[in-house]
Coordinates of C-alpha atoms and ligand atoms in Angstrom, one line a residue:
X1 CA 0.0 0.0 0.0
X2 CA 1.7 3.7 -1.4
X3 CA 0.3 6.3 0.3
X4 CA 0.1 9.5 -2.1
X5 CA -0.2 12.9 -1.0
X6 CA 1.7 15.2 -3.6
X7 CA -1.0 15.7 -6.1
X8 CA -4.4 15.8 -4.9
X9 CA -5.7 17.9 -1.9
X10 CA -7.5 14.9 -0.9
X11 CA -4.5 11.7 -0.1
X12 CA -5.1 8.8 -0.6
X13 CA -3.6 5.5 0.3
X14 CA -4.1 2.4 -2.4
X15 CA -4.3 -1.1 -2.1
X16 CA -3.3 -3.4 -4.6
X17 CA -5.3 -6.8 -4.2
X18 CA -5.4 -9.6 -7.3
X19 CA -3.8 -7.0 -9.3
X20 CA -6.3 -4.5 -8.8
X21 CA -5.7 -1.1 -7.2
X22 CA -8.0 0.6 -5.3
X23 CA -7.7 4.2 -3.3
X24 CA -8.6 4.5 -0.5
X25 CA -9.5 8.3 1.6
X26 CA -6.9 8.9 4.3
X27 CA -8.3 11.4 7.1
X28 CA -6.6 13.6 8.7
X29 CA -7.5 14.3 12.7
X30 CA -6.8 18.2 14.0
X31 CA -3.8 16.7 16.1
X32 CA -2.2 15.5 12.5
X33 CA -2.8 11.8 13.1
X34 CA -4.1 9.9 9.9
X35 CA -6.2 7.4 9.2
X36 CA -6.9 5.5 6.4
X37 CA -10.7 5.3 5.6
X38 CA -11.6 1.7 4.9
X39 CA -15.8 2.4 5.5
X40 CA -16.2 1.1 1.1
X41 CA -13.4 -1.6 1.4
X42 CA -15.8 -4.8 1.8
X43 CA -18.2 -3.3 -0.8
X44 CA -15.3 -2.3 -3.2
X45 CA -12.7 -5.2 -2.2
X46 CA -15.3 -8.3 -1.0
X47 CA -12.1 -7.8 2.1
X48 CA -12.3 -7.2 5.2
X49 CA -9.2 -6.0 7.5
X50 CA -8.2 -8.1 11.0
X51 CA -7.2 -6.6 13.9
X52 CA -6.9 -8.7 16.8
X53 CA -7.4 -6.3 19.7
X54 CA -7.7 -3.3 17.8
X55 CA -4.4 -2.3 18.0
X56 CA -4.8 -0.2 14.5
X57 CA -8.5 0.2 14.4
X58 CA -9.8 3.7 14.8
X59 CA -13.8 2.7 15.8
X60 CA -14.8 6.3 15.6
X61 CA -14.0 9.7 15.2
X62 CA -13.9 11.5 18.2
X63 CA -13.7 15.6 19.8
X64 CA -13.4 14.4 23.8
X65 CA -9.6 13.5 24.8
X66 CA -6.3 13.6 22.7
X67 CA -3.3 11.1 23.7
X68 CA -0.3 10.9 21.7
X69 CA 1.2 7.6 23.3
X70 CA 4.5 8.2 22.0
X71 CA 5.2 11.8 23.1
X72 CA 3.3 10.8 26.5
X73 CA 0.4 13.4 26.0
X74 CA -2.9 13.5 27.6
X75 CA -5.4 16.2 26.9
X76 CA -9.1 16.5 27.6
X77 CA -10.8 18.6 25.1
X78 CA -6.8 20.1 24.2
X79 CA -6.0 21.3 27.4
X80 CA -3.5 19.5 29.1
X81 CA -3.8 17.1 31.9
X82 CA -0.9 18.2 33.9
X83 CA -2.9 21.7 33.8
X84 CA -6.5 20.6 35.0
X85 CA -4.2 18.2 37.8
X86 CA -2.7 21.8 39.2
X87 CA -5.7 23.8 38.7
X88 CA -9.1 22.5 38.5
X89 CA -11.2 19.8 40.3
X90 CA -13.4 16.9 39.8
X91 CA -16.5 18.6 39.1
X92 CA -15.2 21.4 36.8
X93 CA -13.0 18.3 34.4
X94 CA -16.4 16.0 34.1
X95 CA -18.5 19.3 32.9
X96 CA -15.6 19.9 30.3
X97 CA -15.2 16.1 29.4
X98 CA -18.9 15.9 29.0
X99 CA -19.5 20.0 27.4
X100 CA -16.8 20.8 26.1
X101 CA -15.6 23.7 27.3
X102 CA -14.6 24.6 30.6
X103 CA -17.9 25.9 32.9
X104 CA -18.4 29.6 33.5
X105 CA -19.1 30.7 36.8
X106 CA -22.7 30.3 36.0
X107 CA -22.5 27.0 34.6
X108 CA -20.5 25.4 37.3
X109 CA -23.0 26.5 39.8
X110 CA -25.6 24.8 37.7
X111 CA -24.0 21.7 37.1
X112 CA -23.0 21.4 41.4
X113 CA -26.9 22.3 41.8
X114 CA -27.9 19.3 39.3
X115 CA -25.3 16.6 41.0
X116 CA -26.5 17.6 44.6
X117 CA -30.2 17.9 43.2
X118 CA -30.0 14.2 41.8
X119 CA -27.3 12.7 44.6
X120 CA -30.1 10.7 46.6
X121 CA -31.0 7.0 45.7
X122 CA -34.1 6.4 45.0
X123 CA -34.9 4.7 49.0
X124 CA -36.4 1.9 47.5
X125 CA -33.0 1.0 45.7
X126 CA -32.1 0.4 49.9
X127 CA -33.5 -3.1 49.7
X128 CA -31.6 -4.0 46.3
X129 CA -28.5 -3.7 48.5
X130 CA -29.8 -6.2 51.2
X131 CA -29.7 -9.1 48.3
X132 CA -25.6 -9.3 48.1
X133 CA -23.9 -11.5 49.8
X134 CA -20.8 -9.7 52.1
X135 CA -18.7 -11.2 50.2
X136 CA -19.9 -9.5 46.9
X137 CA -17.1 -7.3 45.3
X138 CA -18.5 -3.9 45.3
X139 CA -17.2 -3.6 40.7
X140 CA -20.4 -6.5 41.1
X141 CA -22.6 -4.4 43.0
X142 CA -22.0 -1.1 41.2
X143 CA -22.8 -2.6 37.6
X144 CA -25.9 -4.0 39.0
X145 CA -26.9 -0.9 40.9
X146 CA -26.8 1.1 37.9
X147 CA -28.5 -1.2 35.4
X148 CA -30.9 -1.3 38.5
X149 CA -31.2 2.3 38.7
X150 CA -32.8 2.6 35.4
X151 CA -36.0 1.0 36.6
X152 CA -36.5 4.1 39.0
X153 CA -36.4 5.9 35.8
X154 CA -38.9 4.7 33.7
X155 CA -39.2 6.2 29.6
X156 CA -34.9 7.1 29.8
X157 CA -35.1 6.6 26.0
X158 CA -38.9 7.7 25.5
X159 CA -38.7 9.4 22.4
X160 CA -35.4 9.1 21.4
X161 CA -32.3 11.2 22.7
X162 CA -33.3 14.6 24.3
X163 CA -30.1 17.2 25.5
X164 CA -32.4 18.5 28.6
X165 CA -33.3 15.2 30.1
X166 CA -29.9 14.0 29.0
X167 CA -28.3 16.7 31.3
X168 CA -30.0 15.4 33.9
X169 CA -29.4 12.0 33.6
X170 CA -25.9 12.5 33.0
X171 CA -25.8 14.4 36.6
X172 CA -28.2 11.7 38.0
X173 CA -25.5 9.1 37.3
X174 CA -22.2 10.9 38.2
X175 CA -23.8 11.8 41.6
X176 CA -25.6 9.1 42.1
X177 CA -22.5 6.3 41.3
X178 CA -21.0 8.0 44.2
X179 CA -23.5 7.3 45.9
X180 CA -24.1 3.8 45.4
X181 CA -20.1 3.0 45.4
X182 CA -20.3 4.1 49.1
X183 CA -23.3 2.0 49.9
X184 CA -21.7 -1.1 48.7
X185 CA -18.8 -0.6 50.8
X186 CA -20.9 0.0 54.2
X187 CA -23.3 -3.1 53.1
X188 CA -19.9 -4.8 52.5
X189 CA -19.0 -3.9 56.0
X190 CA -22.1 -4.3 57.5
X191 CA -22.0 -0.8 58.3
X192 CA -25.3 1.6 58.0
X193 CA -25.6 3.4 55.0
X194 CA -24.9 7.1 55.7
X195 CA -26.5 10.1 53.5
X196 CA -25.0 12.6 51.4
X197 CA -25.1 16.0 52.7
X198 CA -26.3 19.2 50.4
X199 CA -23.2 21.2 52.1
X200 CA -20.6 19.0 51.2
X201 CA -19.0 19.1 47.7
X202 CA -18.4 15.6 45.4
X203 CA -15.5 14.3 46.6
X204 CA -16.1 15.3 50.5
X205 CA -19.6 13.8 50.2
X206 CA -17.8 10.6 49.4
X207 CA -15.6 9.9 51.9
X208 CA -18.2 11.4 54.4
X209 CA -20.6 7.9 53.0
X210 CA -17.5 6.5 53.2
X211 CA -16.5 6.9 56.7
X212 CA -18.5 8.8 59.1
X213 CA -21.1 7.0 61.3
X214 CA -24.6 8.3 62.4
X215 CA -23.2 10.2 65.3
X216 CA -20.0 11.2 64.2
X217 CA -19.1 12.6 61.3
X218 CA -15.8 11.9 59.8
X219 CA -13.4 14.9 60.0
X220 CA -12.4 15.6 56.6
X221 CA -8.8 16.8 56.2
X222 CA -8.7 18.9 52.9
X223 CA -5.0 17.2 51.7
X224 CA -7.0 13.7 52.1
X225 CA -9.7 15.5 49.5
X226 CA -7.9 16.7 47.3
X227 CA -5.9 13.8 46.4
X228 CA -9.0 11.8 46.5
X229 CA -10.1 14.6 43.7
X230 CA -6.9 13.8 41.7
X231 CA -7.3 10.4 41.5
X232 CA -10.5 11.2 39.8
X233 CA -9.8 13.8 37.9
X234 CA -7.3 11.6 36.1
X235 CA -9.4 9.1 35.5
X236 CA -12.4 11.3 34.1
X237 CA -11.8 10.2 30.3
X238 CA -9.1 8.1 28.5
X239 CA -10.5 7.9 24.6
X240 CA -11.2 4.3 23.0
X241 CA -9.7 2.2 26.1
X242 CA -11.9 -0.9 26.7
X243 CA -14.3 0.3 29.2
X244 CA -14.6 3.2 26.9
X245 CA -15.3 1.0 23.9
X246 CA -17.8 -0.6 25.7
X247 CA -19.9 1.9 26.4
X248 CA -20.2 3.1 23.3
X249 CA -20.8 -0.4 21.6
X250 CA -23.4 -0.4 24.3
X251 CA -24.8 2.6 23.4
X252 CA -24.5 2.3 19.9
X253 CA -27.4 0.0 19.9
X254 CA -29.1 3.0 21.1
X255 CA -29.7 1.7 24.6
X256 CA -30.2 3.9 27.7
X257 CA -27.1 5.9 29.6
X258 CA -27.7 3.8 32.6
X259 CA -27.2 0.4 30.7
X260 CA -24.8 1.9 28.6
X261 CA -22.5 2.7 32.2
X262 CA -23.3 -0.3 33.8
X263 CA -21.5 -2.1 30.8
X264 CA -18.7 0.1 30.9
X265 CA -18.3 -1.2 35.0
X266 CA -18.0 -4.5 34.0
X267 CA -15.4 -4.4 31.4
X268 CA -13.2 -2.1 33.5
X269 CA -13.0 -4.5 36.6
X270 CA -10.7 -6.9 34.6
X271 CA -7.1 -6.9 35.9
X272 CA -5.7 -5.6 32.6
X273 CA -8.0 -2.6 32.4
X274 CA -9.1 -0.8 35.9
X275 CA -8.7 -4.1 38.1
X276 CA -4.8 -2.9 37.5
X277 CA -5.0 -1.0 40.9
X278 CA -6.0 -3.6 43.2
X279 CA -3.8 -6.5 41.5
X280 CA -0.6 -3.7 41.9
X281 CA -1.2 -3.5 45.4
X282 CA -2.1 -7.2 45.6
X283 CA 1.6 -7.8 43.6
X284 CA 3.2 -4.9 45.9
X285 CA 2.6 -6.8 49.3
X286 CA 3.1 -10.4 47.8
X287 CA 6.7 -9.1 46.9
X288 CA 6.9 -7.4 50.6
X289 CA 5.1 -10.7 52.1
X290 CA 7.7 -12.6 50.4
X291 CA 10.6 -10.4 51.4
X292 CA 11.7 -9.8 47.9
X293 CA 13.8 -6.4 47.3
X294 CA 11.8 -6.7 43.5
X295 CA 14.8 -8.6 41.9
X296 CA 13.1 -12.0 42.2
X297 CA 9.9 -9.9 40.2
X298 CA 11.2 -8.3 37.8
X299 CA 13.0 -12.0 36.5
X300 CA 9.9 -13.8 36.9
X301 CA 8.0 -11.3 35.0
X302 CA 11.1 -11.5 32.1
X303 CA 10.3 -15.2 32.0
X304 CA 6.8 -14.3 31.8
X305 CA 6.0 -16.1 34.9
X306 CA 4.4 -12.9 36.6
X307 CA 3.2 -10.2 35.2
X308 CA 4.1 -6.5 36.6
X309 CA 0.8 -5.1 36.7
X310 CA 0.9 -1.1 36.5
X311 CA 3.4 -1.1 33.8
X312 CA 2.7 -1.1 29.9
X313 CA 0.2 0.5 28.1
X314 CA -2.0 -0.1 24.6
X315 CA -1.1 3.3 23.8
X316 CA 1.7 4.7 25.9
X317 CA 4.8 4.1 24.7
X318 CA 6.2 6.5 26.9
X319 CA 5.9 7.4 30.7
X320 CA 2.0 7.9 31.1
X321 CA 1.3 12.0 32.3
X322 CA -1.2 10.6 34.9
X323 CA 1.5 8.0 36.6
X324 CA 3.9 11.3 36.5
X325 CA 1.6 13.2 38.3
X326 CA 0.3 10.5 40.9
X327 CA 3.9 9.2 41.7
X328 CA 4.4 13.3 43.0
X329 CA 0.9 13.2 44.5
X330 CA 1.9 10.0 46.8
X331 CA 5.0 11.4 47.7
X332 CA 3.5 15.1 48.7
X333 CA 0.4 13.2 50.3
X334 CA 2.7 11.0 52.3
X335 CA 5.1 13.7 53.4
X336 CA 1.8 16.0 54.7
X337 CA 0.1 13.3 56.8
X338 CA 3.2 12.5 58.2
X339 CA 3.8 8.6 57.4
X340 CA 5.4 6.0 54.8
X341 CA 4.1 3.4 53.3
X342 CA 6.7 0.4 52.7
X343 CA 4.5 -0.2 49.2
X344 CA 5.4 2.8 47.9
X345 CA 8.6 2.0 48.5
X346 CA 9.0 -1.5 46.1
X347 CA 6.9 0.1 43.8
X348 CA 9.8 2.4 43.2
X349 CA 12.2 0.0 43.3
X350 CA 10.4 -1.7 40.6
X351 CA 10.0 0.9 38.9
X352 CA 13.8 1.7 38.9
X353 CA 15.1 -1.4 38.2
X354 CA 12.5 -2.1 35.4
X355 CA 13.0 1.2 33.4
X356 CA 16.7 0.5 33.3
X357 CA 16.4 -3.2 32.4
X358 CA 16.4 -4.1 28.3
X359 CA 13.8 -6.0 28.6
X360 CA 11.0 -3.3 29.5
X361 CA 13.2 -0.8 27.5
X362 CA 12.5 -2.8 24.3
X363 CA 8.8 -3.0 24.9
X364 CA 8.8 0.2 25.6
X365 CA 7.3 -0.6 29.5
X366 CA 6.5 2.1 32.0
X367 CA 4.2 2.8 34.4
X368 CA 0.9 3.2 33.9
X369 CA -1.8 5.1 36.0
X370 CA -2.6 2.0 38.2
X371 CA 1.1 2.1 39.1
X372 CA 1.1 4.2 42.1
X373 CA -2.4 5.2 42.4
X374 CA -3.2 2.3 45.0
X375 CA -0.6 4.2 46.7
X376 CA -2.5 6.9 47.0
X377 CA -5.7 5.3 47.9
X378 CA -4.5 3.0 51.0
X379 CA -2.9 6.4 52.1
X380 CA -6.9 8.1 51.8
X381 CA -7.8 5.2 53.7
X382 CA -9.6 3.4 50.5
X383 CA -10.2 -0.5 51.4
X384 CA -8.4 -2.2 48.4
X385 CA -11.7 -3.8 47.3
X386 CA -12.8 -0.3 46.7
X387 CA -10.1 0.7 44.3
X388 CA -11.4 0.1 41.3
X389 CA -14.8 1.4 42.2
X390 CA -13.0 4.9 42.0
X391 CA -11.3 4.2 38.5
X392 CA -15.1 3.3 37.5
X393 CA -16.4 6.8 39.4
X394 CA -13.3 8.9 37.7
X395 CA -14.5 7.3 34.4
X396 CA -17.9 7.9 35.0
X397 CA -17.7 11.9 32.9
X398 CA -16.0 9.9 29.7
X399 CA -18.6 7.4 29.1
X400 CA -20.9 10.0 29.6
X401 CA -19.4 11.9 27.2
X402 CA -18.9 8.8 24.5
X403 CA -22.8 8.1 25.2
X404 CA -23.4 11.8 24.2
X405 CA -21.0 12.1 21.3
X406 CA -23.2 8.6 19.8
X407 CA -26.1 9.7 20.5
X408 CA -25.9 13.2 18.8
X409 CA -24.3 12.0 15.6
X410 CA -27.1 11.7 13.5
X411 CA -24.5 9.3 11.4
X412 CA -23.8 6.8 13.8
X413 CA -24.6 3.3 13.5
X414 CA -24.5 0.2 15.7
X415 CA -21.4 -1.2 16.5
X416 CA -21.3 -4.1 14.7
X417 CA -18.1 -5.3 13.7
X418 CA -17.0 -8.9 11.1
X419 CA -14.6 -11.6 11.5
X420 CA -12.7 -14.0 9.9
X421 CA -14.2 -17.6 10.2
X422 CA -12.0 -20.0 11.0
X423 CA -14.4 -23.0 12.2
X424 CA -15.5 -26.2 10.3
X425 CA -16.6 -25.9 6.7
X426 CA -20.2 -27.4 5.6
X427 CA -20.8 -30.2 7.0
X428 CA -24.4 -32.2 7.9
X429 CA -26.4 -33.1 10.7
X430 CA -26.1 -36.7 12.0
X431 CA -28.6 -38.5 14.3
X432 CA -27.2 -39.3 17.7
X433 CA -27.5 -42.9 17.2
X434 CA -25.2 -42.8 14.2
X435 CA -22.5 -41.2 16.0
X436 CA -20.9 -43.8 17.2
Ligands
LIG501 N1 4.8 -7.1 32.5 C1 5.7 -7.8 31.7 N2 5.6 -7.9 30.4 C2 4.7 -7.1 29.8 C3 3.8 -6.3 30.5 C4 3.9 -6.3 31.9 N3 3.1 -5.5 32.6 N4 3.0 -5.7 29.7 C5 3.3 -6.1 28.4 N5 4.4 -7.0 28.5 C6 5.1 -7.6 27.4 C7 4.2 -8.7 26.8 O1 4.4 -10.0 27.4 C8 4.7 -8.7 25.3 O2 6.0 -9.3 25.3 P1 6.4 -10.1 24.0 O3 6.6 -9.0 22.9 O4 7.7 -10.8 24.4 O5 5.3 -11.1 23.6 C9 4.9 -7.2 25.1 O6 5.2 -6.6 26.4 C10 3.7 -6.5 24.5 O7 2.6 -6.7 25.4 P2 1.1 -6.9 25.0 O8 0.5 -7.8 26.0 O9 1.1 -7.3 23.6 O10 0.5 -5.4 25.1 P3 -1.0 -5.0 25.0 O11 -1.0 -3.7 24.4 O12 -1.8 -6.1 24.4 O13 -1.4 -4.9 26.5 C11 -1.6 -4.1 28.7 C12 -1.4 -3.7 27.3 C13 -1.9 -2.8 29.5 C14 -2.9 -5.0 28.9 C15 -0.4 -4.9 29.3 O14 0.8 -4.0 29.2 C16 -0.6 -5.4 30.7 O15 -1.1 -6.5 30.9 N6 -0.1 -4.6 31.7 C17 -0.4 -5.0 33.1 C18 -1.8 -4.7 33.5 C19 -2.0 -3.2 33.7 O16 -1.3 -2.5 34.3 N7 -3.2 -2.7 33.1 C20 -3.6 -1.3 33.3 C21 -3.5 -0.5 32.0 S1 -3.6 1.3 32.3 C22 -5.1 1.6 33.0 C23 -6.2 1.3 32.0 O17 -6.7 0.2 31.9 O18 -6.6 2.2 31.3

């Protein structure tokens, strides 16, 4: 395949197949990147391409977050993340994600109003909760509280897509999957559920669920907060990852926000995907348990024996921004409230020895987000079983916005993509008794 750009204003890339060339539209995003448009090659070609695990497959075109994996760049909606990590919140990032643009004054006040108007459960929801075991992992319960919470909404899709009730719902379910994460984890505990307060803003009103009990509320330092914030901040959006993905295959069938999110929950808890934080901190102590200095690791995951979760990326081929600014955030987190964690530690160590070893270099293997973001968590006083609830609360403002960006293409169509056969050819029933 040539790819010729010097004589028309439109390049094109062609593809010779059985002697017969055919061109083929490359597109061109507003970062540079380009794409060769293959939407006519089945009806030209009778071809299809294969991509196992999408590694070249651009599935859409999108307006939301920008990486460039090579350089190490993050951006949501082209301002860049180390920016909104110093300087915004939360709140103000998911209304971007989700908008656009970043809020006035007005429409931040707006937005707050609609995520504390919509922040209560419906009560009923209450008795859902009593059906888990203890034992349930709370990635389980928040998929199934949020498919569940669509029943207490009857007529989501009545109609089609609307913007106004979409703003609402959009708020309903970034308020209210705080809500529900929290719940999980005192049903978990056996605790009683505790209320969110109107006063307190998002990430407050979580840990208050979190932690305090009916008669004493939990005192909330504002250095605990505000790396709670961070964490989610950096997870708001991620483009096409495969929570991501999910959603919008979900959605793309033109089913409701709440199914569409639920979805997204379940394909994040995976251990490759958001499950990445807990099996870090999982592979963190077993290496401390074990009284390994990382050396005995780092072989074993060379041999590919173990795997050294919280390092490599799909995209990154480079330090991921949002491990940069997390590995900081643990240190300046630890440093203010006084205390080490041994963890942190190893995962340096690790990090050290893997960065200078061939092996990694040659991949091209650094730490990803999940790396040190357990870090973090245990340090906020997050149960590990809760840590990938908050990657799926953090993500919560990109789905949203990959619902949105589906549903107001009037182009899009259902996700529906073909494969290569591989199974038996024709072949013919035979009765049971003849089978020998
Ligand atoms: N430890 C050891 N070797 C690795 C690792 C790792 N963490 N990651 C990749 N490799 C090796 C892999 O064995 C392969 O080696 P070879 O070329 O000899 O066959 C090579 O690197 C390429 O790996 P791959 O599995 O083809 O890469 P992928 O793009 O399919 O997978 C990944 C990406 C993130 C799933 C993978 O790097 C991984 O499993 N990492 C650990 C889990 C993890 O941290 N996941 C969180 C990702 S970031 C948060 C998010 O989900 O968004």
């Amino acid at each position: 395949m040539s790819n010729s750009e010097a004589t028309t204003s439109s390049p094109v890339a062609r593809l010779e197949i059985d002697g017969k060339v055919y061109e083929l539209p490359i597109r061109r995003g507003t970062e540079g990147e380009r794409a060769i448009d293959i939407s006519q090659l089945r009806a030209l070609t009778g071809c299809i391409t294969l991509d196992d695990g999408y590694a070249n497959t651009g599935s859409c075109q999108s307006a939301i977050t920008f990486i460039d994996g090579e350089k190490g760049i993050l951006r949501y909606r082209g301002i860049p993340i180390e920016e909104l990590a110093e300087h915004s919140t939360f709140v103000e990032c998911a209304y971007l994600i989700i908008y656009g643009n970043l809020p006035t004054q007005r429409q931040l006040s707006r937005f707050s109003e609609l995520l504390s108007d919509h922040q209560m459960v419906h009560e009923d929801m209450k008795y859902h909760f009593e059906g888990f075991p203890a034992t349930a992992h709370p990635m389980a319960i928040l998929s199934s509280m949020i498919n569940a919470s669509s029943c207490f909404y009857p007529g989501l899709m009545a109609g089609g897509y609307n913007p106004e009730r979409f703003e609402i719902q959009a708020a309903r379910l970034i308020s209210q999957v705080r809500t529900i994460a929290a719940f999980s984890y005192r049903k978990s505990r056996g605790l009683p559920i505790i209320y969110p307060k109107r006063a307190y803003k998002y990430t407050q009103n979580f840990l208050h669920m979190m932690f305090s009990m009916p008669n004493e509320d939990y005192p909330l330092d504002p250095e605990v907060v505000r790396a709670l914030d961070l964490v989610l901040l950096l997870h708001a959006d991620h483009e096409q990852n495969c929570s991501t993905a999910t959603v919008r295959t979900v959605a793309s069938s033109r089913a409701n926000l709440f199914a569409s999110a639920a979805a997204g929950v379940c394909a994040l808890w995976g251990p490759l995907h958001g499950g990445a934080n807990q099996a870090v901190i999982e592979m963190l102590q077993a290496i401390h348990d074990e009284g390994d200095d990382g050396t005995k690791f780092i072989e074993a995951a060379k041999s590919k024996k173990r795997r050294l979760m919280g390092f490599g990326h799909r995209v990154y081929k480079n330090y991921d921004p949002r491990a940069r600014i997390i590995k900081k955030a643990c240190d300046d987190l630890l440093a203010k409230l006084n205390t080490t964690d041994p963890l942190l530690d190893i995962a340096k160590r690790l990090e050290e020895a893997a960065i200078h070893d061939d092996y990694f270099i040659e991949r091209k293997l650094y730490p990803n987000v999940d790396f040190y973001s357990g870090i973090i968590m245990r340090a906020v006083g997050i149960p590990l079983e809760m840590f990938t609830v908050i990657f799926a609360i953090g993500r919560m403002p990109g789905w949203i916005a990959n619902y949105k960006e589906i549903m107001e293409n009037s182009e899009s169509r259902i996700y529906r993509p073909r494969q290569l056969y591989i199974g038996q050819t024709l072949r013919h029933y035979v009765p049971v008794e003849e089978r020998g």
